[in-house]
Coordinates of C-alpha atoms and ligand atoms in Angstrom, one line a residue:
X1 CA -27.2 -8.6 -20.3
X2 CA -23.9 -7.3 -21.6
X3 CA -26.0 -6.1 -24.6
X4 CA -27.7 -3.8 -22.3
X5 CA -24.5 -2.0 -21.5
X6 CA -24.2 -1.3 -25.4
X7 CA -27.8 -0.2 -25.6
X8 CA -27.5 2.1 -22.6
X9 CA -24.3 3.6 -24.1
X10 CA -26.0 4.0 -27.5
X11 CA -28.8 5.8 -25.8
X12 CA -26.8 8.3 -24.0
X13 CA -24.3 8.8 -26.9
X14 CA -23.9 12.6 -27.5
X15 CA -25.9 13.5 -24.4
X16 CA -24.6 15.7 -21.7
X17 CA -21.7 14.1 -19.7
X18 CA -24.0 13.8 -16.7
X19 CA -26.0 11.2 -18.5
X20 CA -23.1 8.7 -17.7
X21 CA -24.8 8.5 -14.2
X22 CA -27.4 6.2 -15.8
X23 CA -24.7 3.5 -15.9
X24 CA -24.8 3.3 -12.2
X25 CA -25.5 -0.3 -11.2
X26 CA -24.7 -3.7 -12.3
X27 CA -24.2 -5.4 -15.7
X28 CA -23.7 -9.2 -16.1
X29 CA -21.1 -10.7 -18.4
X30 CA -21.0 -14.3 -19.5
X31 CA -17.9 -16.2 -20.5
X32 CA -16.3 -15.5 -18.3
X33 CA -19.1 -15.0 -16.0
X34 CA -18.7 -11.8 -13.9
X35 CA -20.7 -8.7 -12.7
X36 CA -19.5 -5.3 -13.7
X37 CA -20.5 -2.9 -10.8
X38 CA -20.4 0.7 -11.6
X39 CA -20.2 2.3 -8.2
X40 CA -19.4 5.9 -8.9
X41 CA -19.5 7.9 -12.0
X42 CA -17.5 11.1 -12.3
X43 CA -19.4 14.5 -12.7
X44 CA -17.4 15.6 -15.6
X45 CA -14.3 14.5 -17.6
X46 CA -11.9 16.4 -15.4
X47 CA -13.3 15.1 -12.0
X48 CA -11.8 12.4 -10.0
X49 CA -12.2 9.3 -12.2
X50 CA -15.1 6.8 -12.0
X51 CA -15.0 3.6 -9.9
X52 CA -15.9 0.2 -11.1
X53 CA -15.6 -3.3 -9.9
X54 CA -15.5 -6.7 -11.6
X55 CA -17.0 -9.4 -9.4
X56 CA -16.4 -13.0 -10.4
X57 CA -17.6 -16.2 -8.8
X58 CA -14.5 -18.0 -7.4
X59 CA -15.5 -21.3 -9.3
X60 CA -15.4 -19.3 -12.5
X61 CA -11.8 -18.3 -12.1
X62 CA -10.5 -22.0 -12.1
X63 CA -8.1 -21.0 -9.4
X64 CA -7.3 -24.0 -7.2
X65 CA -9.2 -23.9 -3.7
X66 CA -6.0 -24.4 -1.8
X67 CA -5.5 -20.6 -2.2
X68 CA -8.6 -20.1 0.0
X69 CA -7.3 -22.2 2.8
X70 CA -6.0 -19.5 4.9
X71 CA -6.2 -15.7 5.4
X72 CA -2.4 -15.4 4.4
X73 CA -3.0 -17.3 1.2
X74 CA -6.0 -15.1 0.3
X75 CA -3.9 -11.9 0.9
X76 CA -1.0 -13.3 -1.1
X77 CA -3.3 -14.3 -4.0
X78 CA -5.1 -11.0 -4.0
X79 CA -1.7 -9.2 -4.0
X80 CA -0.6 -11.2 -6.9
X81 CA -3.8 -10.6 -8.8
X82 CA -3.5 -6.9 -8.3
X83 CA 0.1 -7.0 -9.7
X84 CA -0.9 -8.9 -12.7
X85 CA -3.7 -6.4 -13.5
X86 CA -1.4 -3.5 -12.8
X87 CA 1.3 -4.9 -15.0
X88 CA -1.3 -5.6 -17.8
X89 CA -2.6 -2.0 -17.6
X90 CA 1.0 -0.7 -17.7
X91 CA 2.0 -2.8 -20.8
X92 CA -1.1 -1.5 -22.6
X93 CA -0.1 2.1 -21.8
X94 CA 3.5 1.4 -23.0
X95 CA 2.1 0.1 -26.2
X96 CA 0.4 3.3 -26.7
X97 CA 3.5 5.4 -26.0
X98 CA 5.4 3.5 -28.8
X99 CA 2.7 4.6 -31.2
X100 CA 0.3 1.7 -31.3
X101 CA -3.3 2.8 -31.5
X102 CA -4.5 0.5 -28.8
X103 CA -8.2 0.8 -28.9
X104 CA -9.0 3.2 -26.1
X105 CA -6.7 1.8 -23.4
X106 CA -5.6 5.3 -22.7
X107 CA -5.6 8.6 -24.4
X108 CA -6.6 12.3 -24.2
X109 CA -10.3 11.3 -24.3
X110 CA -10.0 9.0 -21.3
X111 CA -10.0 5.2 -20.9
X112 CA -6.9 4.7 -18.7
X113 CA -7.6 2.1 -16.1
X114 CA -6.0 2.6 -12.9
X115 CA -5.5 0.0 -10.1
X116 CA -3.5 0.8 -7.1
X117 CA 0.0 -0.4 -8.1
X118 CA 1.7 -2.3 -5.2
X119 CA 5.3 -1.8 -4.2
X120 CA 7.7 -4.3 -2.8
X121 CA 5.4 -5.3 0.2
X122 CA 2.5 -7.9 0.1
X123 CA -0.3 -6.1 2.0
X124 CA -4.1 -6.7 2.3
X125 CA -5.6 -4.1 0.1
X126 CA -9.1 -3.3 -1.3
X127 CA -7.9 -3.5 -4.9
X128 CA -8.5 -7.2 -5.1
X129 CA -10.6 -9.0 -2.4
X130 CA -12.1 -12.4 -1.8
X131 CA -15.5 -12.2 -0.2
X132 CA -17.1 -14.8 2.1
X133 CA -19.9 -15.3 -0.5
X134 CA -17.4 -17.1 -2.9
X135 CA -16.4 -14.3 -5.1
X136 CA -13.2 -12.4 -6.0
X137 CA -13.4 -8.9 -7.1
X138 CA -11.1 -6.4 -8.7
X139 CA -11.5 -2.7 -8.2
X140 CA -10.4 -0.1 -10.8
X141 CA -10.8 3.6 -11.6
X142 CA -11.3 4.8 -15.1
X143 CA -11.9 8.1 -16.7
X144 CA -15.1 8.0 -19.0
X145 CA -14.4 9.8 -22.3
X146 CA -15.9 13.0 -23.4
X147 CA -16.2 15.0 -26.7
X148 CA -16.3 18.5 -25.2
X149 CA -19.0 18.1 -22.6
X150 CA -20.9 15.1 -24.3
X151 CA -20.9 11.4 -23.7
X152 CA -18.8 9.2 -26.2
X153 CA -20.8 6.0 -26.2
X154 CA -18.9 3.9 -28.5
X155 CA -15.5 4.6 -26.9
X156 CA -16.9 4.0 -23.5
X157 CA -18.2 0.6 -24.8
X158 CA -14.6 -0.1 -26.0
X159 CA -13.3 0.7 -22.5
X160 CA -15.9 -1.0 -20.2
X161 CA -17.4 -3.5 -22.7
X162 CA -14.2 -4.7 -24.4
X163 CA -11.0 -3.6 -22.5
X164 CA -12.2 -4.3 -19.1
X165 CA -13.3 -7.8 -20.0
X166 CA -9.8 -8.4 -21.4
X167 CA -8.2 -7.1 -18.2
X168 CA -10.5 -9.3 -16.1
X169 CA -9.6 -12.4 -18.3
X170 CA -6.0 -11.7 -17.9
X171 CA -5.9 -11.2 -14.2
X172 CA -8.6 -13.5 -12.7
X173 CA -8.7 -16.6 -14.9
X174 CA -6.3 -19.3 -13.8
X175 CA -5.8 -20.3 -17.4
X176 CA -4.2 -17.0 -18.2
X177 CA -2.1 -16.8 -14.9
X178 CA 1.5 -18.2 -14.7
X179 CA 0.8 -21.0 -12.3
X180 CA 4.3 -21.4 -11.0
X181 CA 4.9 -17.7 -10.4
X182 CA 1.7 -17.5 -8.4
X183 CA 2.5 -20.6 -6.4
X184 CA 6.0 -19.2 -5.6
X185 CA 4.5 -15.8 -4.6
X186 CA 2.0 -17.4 -2.2
X187 CA 4.5 -19.8 -0.7
X188 CA 7.1 -17.1 -0.1
X189 CA 4.6 -15.0 1.8
X190 CA 3.6 -18.1 3.9
X191 CA 7.2 -18.8 4.7
X192 CA 7.7 -15.1 5.8
X193 CA 4.7 -15.6 8.2
X194 CA 6.2 -18.8 9.5
X195 CA 9.6 -17.2 10.2
X196 CA 8.0 -14.2 11.8
X197 CA 5.9 -16.3 14.1
X198 CA 9.0 -18.1 15.3
X199 CA 10.8 -15.0 16.5
X200 CA 9.1 -14.4 19.9
X201 CA 9.5 -18.1 20.9
X202 CA 13.3 -17.9 20.2
X203 CA 13.7 -14.6 22.0
X204 CA 14.4 -12.8 18.9
X205 CA 13.1 -9.5 17.6
X206 CA 14.3 -10.0 13.9
X207 CA 15.8 -12.5 11.6
X208 CA 17.9 -11.9 8.5
X209 CA 18.6 -14.8 6.2
X210 CA 21.9 -15.4 4.8
X211 CA 22.2 -14.4 1.2
X212 CA 19.5 -11.7 1.6
X213 CA 20.1 -8.5 -0.5
X214 CA 19.5 -5.6 1.8
X215 CA 20.8 -2.5 -0.1
X216 CA 18.4 -0.7 -2.6
X217 CA 19.4 0.3 -6.1
X218 CA 19.5 3.9 -5.0
X219 CA 18.3 6.2 -2.1
X220 CA 15.0 7.0 -3.9
X221 CA 13.9 3.5 -4.9
X222 CA 12.7 0.3 -3.1
X223 CA 14.1 -1.9 -5.8
X224 CA 17.0 -4.1 -4.8
X225 CA 20.6 -3.3 -5.7
X226 CA 22.0 -5.4 -8.6
X227 CA 23.2 -8.8 -7.5
X228 CA 26.5 -8.1 -9.0
X229 CA 27.1 -5.0 -6.9
X230 CA 25.4 -6.0 -3.5
X231 CA 27.4 -7.9 -0.8
X232 CA 25.0 -10.7 0.2
X233 CA 24.1 -10.8 3.9
X234 CA 26.2 -13.2 5.9
X235 CA 25.5 -14.0 9.7
X236 CA 28.4 -13.9 12.2
X237 CA 28.7 -17.3 13.6
X238 CA 27.8 -16.2 17.2
X239 CA 24.3 -15.1 16.1
X240 CA 23.7 -17.6 13.4
X241 CA 20.6 -19.6 13.9
X242 CA 18.4 -22.0 11.8
X243 CA 14.7 -21.7 11.4
X244 CA 12.4 -24.3 10.0
X245 CA 10.1 -23.6 7.0
X246 CA 6.6 -25.4 6.5
X247 CA 8.0 -27.6 3.8
X248 CA 10.4 -29.1 6.2
X249 CA 13.5 -27.1 4.9
X250 CA 15.7 -24.8 6.9
X251 CA 17.0 -21.3 6.5
X252 CA 20.0 -20.0 8.2
X253 CA 20.7 -16.4 9.2
X254 CA 21.2 -13.9 11.9
X255 CA 18.9 -13.6 14.9
X256 CA 18.8 -10.3 16.6
X257 CA 17.9 -11.1 20.2
X258 CA 15.7 -9.2 22.5
X259 CA 17.3 -6.7 24.8
X260 CA 19.5 -3.8 23.8
X261 CA 21.4 -4.1 20.5
X262 CA 23.8 -1.8 19.1
X263 CA 24.5 -1.7 15.5
X264 CA 27.8 0.1 15.0
X265 CA 30.7 0.2 12.5
X266 CA 32.4 2.9 10.4
X267 CA 30.5 5.4 8.3
X268 CA 29.1 3.9 5.1
X269 CA 29.5 0.3 6.1
X270 CA 25.8 -0.6 6.0
X271 CA 24.4 0.1 9.4
X272 CA 21.4 2.1 8.3
X273 CA 20.8 -0.4 5.4
X274 CA 20.5 -3.2 7.9
X275 CA 18.2 -1.2 10.2
X276 CA 16.0 -0.3 7.3
X277 CA 15.5 -3.9 6.4
X278 CA 14.6 -4.7 9.8
X279 CA 12.0 -1.8 9.9
X280 CA 10.3 -3.1 6.9
X281 CA 10.7 -6.7 8.2
X282 CA 7.2 -6.2 9.8
X283 CA 5.9 -6.7 6.3
X284 CA 6.1 -9.6 3.8
X285 CA 8.0 -9.0 0.6
X286 CA 7.6 -10.1 -2.9
X287 CA 10.1 -12.8 -4.2
X288 CA 13.0 -11.2 -5.8
X289 CA 13.0 -8.1 -3.4
X290 CA 16.1 -9.5 -1.5
X291 CA 14.4 -8.9 1.7
X292 CA 11.9 -11.6 1.4
X293 CA 13.6 -13.7 4.1
X294 CA 14.1 -10.7 6.5
X295 CA 11.4 -10.6 9.2
X296 CA 10.8 -8.5 12.4
X297 CA 8.3 -8.8 15.1
X298 CA 5.3 -6.9 14.0
X299 CA 5.2 -4.6 17.0
X300 CA 8.6 -3.1 16.1
X301 CA 8.4 0.7 15.6
X302 CA 10.9 3.0 13.9
X303 CA 11.4 6.0 16.1
X304 CA 12.9 9.2 15.0
X305 CA 13.0 12.9 15.8
X306 CA 10.4 15.0 13.9
X307 CA 11.4 18.4 14.5
X308 CA 8.4 20.8 14.1
X309 CA 5.7 18.0 14.6
X310 CA 2.7 18.8 16.6
X311 CA 2.2 17.0 19.7
X312 CA -1.1 16.8 21.5
X313 CA -1.5 15.8 25.2
X314 CA 1.2 13.2 25.3
X315 CA 2.9 12.1 28.5
X316 CA 6.7 12.6 27.8
X317 CA 7.6 12.7 31.6
X318 CA 9.9 9.7 31.5
X319 CA 12.2 11.8 29.4
X320 CA 11.3 15.4 30.0
X321 CA 10.4 17.2 33.2
X322 CA 10.7 20.7 34.5
X323 CA 10.4 22.6 31.3
X324 CA 10.9 26.4 31.7
X325 CA 7.6 28.1 32.5
X326 CA 6.4 25.0 34.3
X327 CA 4.9 23.5 31.1
X328 CA 3.3 20.2 31.9
X329 CA 5.1 17.3 30.4
X330 CA 2.5 14.6 31.7
X331 CA 0.1 16.1 29.1
X332 CA 2.5 17.8 26.8
X333 CA 1.2 19.7 23.8
X334 CA 3.0 21.7 21.2
X335 CA 2.4 22.9 17.6
X336 CA 6.1 22.9 17.0
X337 CA 8.1 20.4 19.0
X338 CA 11.8 20.3 19.2
X339 CA 13.9 17.5 18.1
X340 CA 14.0 15.9 21.5
X341 CA 10.4 16.6 22.6
X342 CA 9.3 15.1 19.3
X343 CA 11.3 12.1 19.7
X344 CA 10.1 11.5 23.3
X345 CA 6.5 11.9 22.0
X346 CA 7.2 9.4 19.3
X347 CA 8.6 6.9 21.8
X348 CA 5.7 7.3 24.2
X349 CA 3.0 7.2 21.5
X350 CA 4.7 4.0 20.2
X351 CA 4.5 2.5 23.7
X352 CA 1.0 3.5 24.2
X353 CA -0.1 1.4 21.3
X354 CA 1.9 -1.6 22.4
X355 CA 5.2 -1.4 20.7
X356 CA 7.7 -3.9 22.1
X357 CA 10.8 -3.0 19.9
X358 CA 12.2 0.5 19.3
X359 CA 14.3 1.0 16.1
X360 CA 16.4 3.9 16.3
X361 CA 19.0 5.4 14.0
X362 CA 21.5 8.0 15.3
X363 CA 21.3 9.6 11.8
X364 CA 17.7 10.6 12.5
X365 CA 17.7 11.1 16.1
X366 CA 18.0 14.1 18.4
X367 CA 21.4 13.5 20.1
X368 CA 20.3 15.2 23.4
X369 CA 17.5 12.7 23.7
X370 CA 19.9 9.7 23.2
X371 CA 22.8 10.6 25.5
X372 CA 24.3 13.2 27.7
X373 CA 28.0 13.0 28.3
X374 CA 29.7 13.7 31.6
X375 CA 31.1 17.1 30.7
X376 CA 27.5 18.4 29.7
X377 CA 26.3 16.8 33.0
X378 CA 28.5 18.8 35.1
X379 CA 28.3 22.0 33.2
X380 CA 24.5 22.2 32.7
X381 CA 22.6 21.4 35.8
X382 CA 19.2 22.6 34.7
X383 CA 18.6 19.9 32.1
X384 CA 15.0 18.8 31.7
X385 CA 15.9 15.9 29.7
X386 CA 16.6 12.3 30.9
X387 CA 18.2 10.7 27.8
X388 CA 17.2 7.3 26.5
X389 CA 20.5 5.8 27.5
X390 CA 19.4 6.2 31.1
X391 CA 16.1 4.5 30.5
X392 CA 16.7 1.8 27.9
X393 CA 17.6 -0.7 30.6
X394 CA 14.5 -0.1 32.6
X395 CA 12.4 -0.1 29.4
X396 CA 13.6 -3.8 28.8
X397 CA 13.6 -5.1 32.3
X398 CA 10.4 -3.4 33.5
X399 CA 8.3 -3.2 30.2
X400 CA 9.9 -5.9 28.1
X401 CA 10.7 -3.3 25.3
X402 CA 13.8 -4.0 23.2
X403 CA 16.0 -1.3 21.6
X404 CA 17.9 -1.7 18.4
X405 CA 19.9 1.3 17.9
X406 CA 22.4 2.4 15.2
X407 CA 25.3 4.1 16.9
X408 CA 28.3 5.4 15.2
X409 CA 29.7 8.2 17.5
X410 CA 28.1 7.8 20.9
X411 CA 30.3 5.4 22.8
X412 CA 28.5 5.7 26.1
X413 CA 25.8 3.5 24.6
X414 CA 28.3 0.6 24.8
X415 CA 27.7 0.4 28.7
X416 CA 24.0 -0.3 28.3
X417 CA 24.0 -2.8 25.4
X418 CA 23.5 -6.4 25.7
X419 CA 24.9 -7.1 22.1
X420 CA 27.2 -5.1 19.8
X421 CA 27.1 -5.8 16.1
X422 CA 29.6 -4.0 14.1
X423 CA 29.2 -3.7 10.3
X424 CA 32.4 -4.1 8.6
X425 CA 32.3 -3.6 4.8
X426 CA 28.5 -4.7 4.9
X427 CA 29.4 -7.9 6.8
X428 CA 28.2 -8.0 10.4
X429 CA 30.6 -9.1 13.3
X430 CA 29.8 -9.6 16.8
X431 CA 32.0 -7.4 19.0
X432 CA 30.2 -7.6 22.4
X433 CA 33.5 -8.8 24.1
X434 CA 35.7 -6.2 22.6
X435 CA 33.1 -3.6 23.6
X436 CA 33.2 -4.8 27.3
X437 CA 37.0 -4.3 27.2
X438 CA 36.7 -0.8 26.0
X439 CA 34.2 -0.1 28.7
X440 CA 36.8 -1.3 31.3
X441 CA 39.5 0.9 29.7
X442 CA 37.3 4.1 29.5
X443 CA 34.7 3.6 32.3
X444 CA 32.0 6.2 32.7
X445 CA 29.5 6.9 35.4
X446 CA 26.2 6.3 33.9
X447 CA 23.1 7.7 35.5
X448 CA 20.8 4.8 35.0
X449 CA 17.3 5.0 36.2
X450 CA 15.8 1.9 37.9
X451 CA 12.4 2.5 36.5
X452 CA 11.0 4.0 33.4
X453 CA 8.1 6.2 34.3
X454 CA 4.5 6.3 33.1
X455 CA 3.3 4.6 29.9
X456 CA -0.4 5.3 29.5
X457 CA -2.4 3.0 27.2
X458 CA -4.1 4.5 24.2
X459 CA -7.0 2.8 22.7
X460 CA -8.8 3.9 19.6
X461 CA -12.1 2.5 18.5
X462 CA -13.2 3.8 15.2
X463 CA -16.0 2.4 13.2
X464 CA -15.1 1.9 9.6
X465 CA -18.2 0.3 8.0
X466 CA -19.6 2.1 5.0
X467 CA -17.4 5.0 4.8
X468 CA -15.7 6.4 1.7
X469 CA -12.0 7.0 2.1
X470 CA -10.8 10.6 1.3
X471 CA -8.1 11.0 -1.1
X472 CA -4.7 11.4 0.2
X473 CA -2.7 14.0 -1.7
X474 CA 0.6 12.2 -1.7
X475 CA 2.0 9.1 -0.1
X476 CA 3.2 11.0 2.9
X477 CA 0.9 13.9 3.2
X478 CA -2.7 14.1 4.2
X479 CA -4.6 17.4 3.6
X480 CA -7.0 18.0 6.5
X481 CA -9.7 20.4 5.7
X482 CA -12.0 21.1 8.6
X483 CA -15.5 21.0 7.2
X484 CA -16.5 24.4 8.7
X485 CA -13.9 26.5 7.0
X486 CA -13.4 27.4 3.3
X487 CA -9.7 26.7 2.5
X488 CA -9.8 29.2 -0.4
X489 CA -10.6 32.0 1.8
X490 CA -8.5 31.0 4.7
X491 CA -4.9 30.4 3.6
X492 CA -3.9 29.3 7.0
X493 CA -6.3 26.4 6.9
X494 CA -5.4 25.6 3.3
X495 CA -1.9 24.9 4.5
X496 CA -2.9 22.7 7.3
X497 CA -2.3 19.0 7.0
X498 CA -0.8 15.9 8.6
X499 CA 2.8 15.3 7.4
X500 CA 3.4 11.6 7.4
X501 CA 7.0 11.8 5.9
X502 CA 8.6 11.0 9.2
X503 CA 6.8 7.5 9.3
X504 CA 9.4 5.3 7.6
X505 CA 7.3 2.2 7.9
X506 CA 4.5 3.5 5.7
X507 CA 5.1 2.0 2.2
X508 CA 1.9 2.7 0.2
X509 CA -0.5 5.4 -0.6
X510 CA -3.3 3.1 0.5
X511 CA -1.9 3.2 4.1
X512 CA -2.0 7.0 4.1
X513 CA -5.6 6.9 2.9
X514 CA -6.7 4.5 5.7
X515 CA -5.0 6.9 8.3
X516 CA -6.8 9.9 6.6
X517 CA -10.0 8.0 6.9
X518 CA -9.5 7.1 10.5
X519 CA -8.4 10.6 11.5
X520 CA -11.5 12.0 9.8
X521 CA -13.6 9.4 11.6
X522 CA -12.1 10.3 15.0
X523 CA -12.5 14.0 14.3
X524 CA -16.2 13.5 13.4
X525 CA -16.9 11.3 16.3
X526 CA -15.2 13.7 18.7
X527 CA -17.2 16.6 17.2
X528 CA -20.5 14.7 17.7
X529 CA -19.8 13.6 21.2
X530 CA -17.3 16.0 22.7
Ligands
LIG601 P1 25.9 3.7 7.2 O1 24.6 3.8 7.9 O2 26.8 2.6 8.0 O3 26.8 4.9 7.1 P2 24.6 2.8 4.9 O4 23.6 1.8 5.4 O5 23.9 4.2 4.5 O6 25.8 3.0 5.9 O7 25.3 2.3 3.6 C1 26.2 3.1 2.8 C2 26.1 2.7 1.4 O8 26.4 1.4 1.2 C3 24.8 2.9 0.8 O9 24.8 3.5 -0.5 C4 24.2 1.5 0.6 O10 23.3 1.4 -0.5 C5 25.5 0.7 0.4 N1 25.3 -0.7 1.0 C6 24.7 -1.0 2.1 N2 24.8 -2.3 2.3 C7 25.4 -2.9 1.2 C8 25.7 -4.2 0.7 N3 25.4 -5.3 1.4 N4 26.2 -4.4 -0.5 C9 26.5 -3.3 -1.2 N5 26.3 -2.0 -0.9 C10 25.8 -1.8 0.3
LIG602 MG1 23.7 5.6 8.5

C-alpha cells in the first residue's frame, strides 16, 4: 500500500498544485505498521501547511503497557513522545543549517515538518494522543513542495514516504526511545500529581520542595537559571513539612497554608519569583525545570490589573459601588476598564468559575484596589472602591477563598494576614510574630467588612466535537473576525481581538487556540439562539 503513495505521487508529478488534494485519505505502511492519514492539503505552496497524522497500533510500538494504566501516564507519555518528535525535527533542521543536504527535511521548496513544540509544562495536547481503540497517533503539519505552481512528486515522496517514516520510527518505537528518560519523565509527572493531591487534605494551597530552582535564566525565558547562580529553595523550619511519594520516599519543603499569606521582603529579594513558581504550580513540569516539585492547588488563579481590558456584564459590586453617573456595578460593562475596575472584574470572574486561591503581586496590581490608607479615607469621602484588604478576611471565612499576596510597600496588609513570609536574599523566613509586634506599635483602624458580597456562578457549556480550531496569531493574542464584516474594508474590525497577554498562567499557544475555539463557539451559539 505504501507503493500506492509513490504511484499517486508519480501520477500527479508536474500537475497543478491543486492535484495534491488527491492524496487526501489513508496510506498504510508496514514495518513498522502504521497508517498515514492525510487530513488537509494546502491550496497552494504559500497557504497554511498541510496536516497529516501517523496512527500506529499500540502493540506495534513495543511500549510497555504500564504506560496505559492511568490518564496521567498517558498524558506524560504523549508529552514525552511529542518532545522526542520535536527534538528530532529540530536536529534535522540544524543539520541543514550547517550545510548538510539533508534530503528534503526542510528547504525553500517545503518539507519542514512541524509539531507543536512543548515548553516546560507537561500538558495534554492533540499533537500526540492515545485512543481508546488501542492506537497512538502523532500529528504534524508540513508544507508540500512546489516548482512554481506545480507538484513536485519525487520530493514529496522523500518527505512523506521516507522522512516521515523516519520520524515515526524515532518517536514512537520503544526500541529507539531512551527507556530511562521516558520512565523518569512519567514518574516525575506522577509524583507531581500525588503531591498536588495531598495539598487540600493538609490545609495547604501550595508546596515548594527544598532544593527547587525557582528563578529563570532571564526575564524572557522559561528555562531555569544555571545551578551555579541560583540559590536553591530552602523552607523555613516553621513551615517545613514532609509529603509522601508513591514509591514510599519523602520530600521536604515549604507548605503555604490556606488563609491570607503575605509574601514580603526587600526589593529584588525573590518575592515575585516565588509567586510565579506558585502560579505555574497548577501545571506539572518536566524533569530539570527546577520547579518539578513545586505544586499548587489547581484552582489557584493569578489576578492582576489589566488596564484597558473590556468587561462585559460582570458583578463588581463587592469592590465598587456608586460610580459617578449611577453606572451599574452589578452588571458592569466597559470597553476600557481602569486599573481598579479591571482588577475587580478579574477577581469576580475567577470566583465565578470556582477559584479558591487568589495569587496577587503588588507589582502588577492597582494600588487603590488593594488598600486605602487612613489619610485618603478622611480626605476623599466619595470613594466608590472598597479595597481588597477590607474583603480578604470575609473572602476566606465566608467563601473559603485564600489569598497569597506579594506586598513590599503596603504595611496595612499586615493586619489582615494569617502568615507573613519574608524573602531575604532568596531565602524565605517566617516573620508572622514580628509582624504582630509592628501592628501593635503602629495600629491602624481597618474598615473590615463582615461579608464579601455577591458572587454569581458562571457556567459555560460549549460543544467541541468535530470543530476545527482557528489559528491564534500569537501565544497571547487572538484575532477575532466577525464573520459578517470584511476586515480589509473595516480597519476598526481588523484591529479587534482578544488580548491574552495579561493571563500569566497561559503557557502554550495551544491553550490560546482552544480559548479562541471556545470563544468562536460561544459567539456562534449565541448568534444562533440569542
Ligand atoms: P522581588 O519581586 O522581590 O523584587 P524578584 O523575584 O523579581 O524580586 O527577583 C529579583 C531577581 O533575583 C530576579 O532577577 C530573579 O531572577 C533573581 N532571583 C530570584 N530568586 C533567585 C534565587 N533563588 N537565586 C538566584 N537569583 C534569584
Ligand atoms: Mg517583584
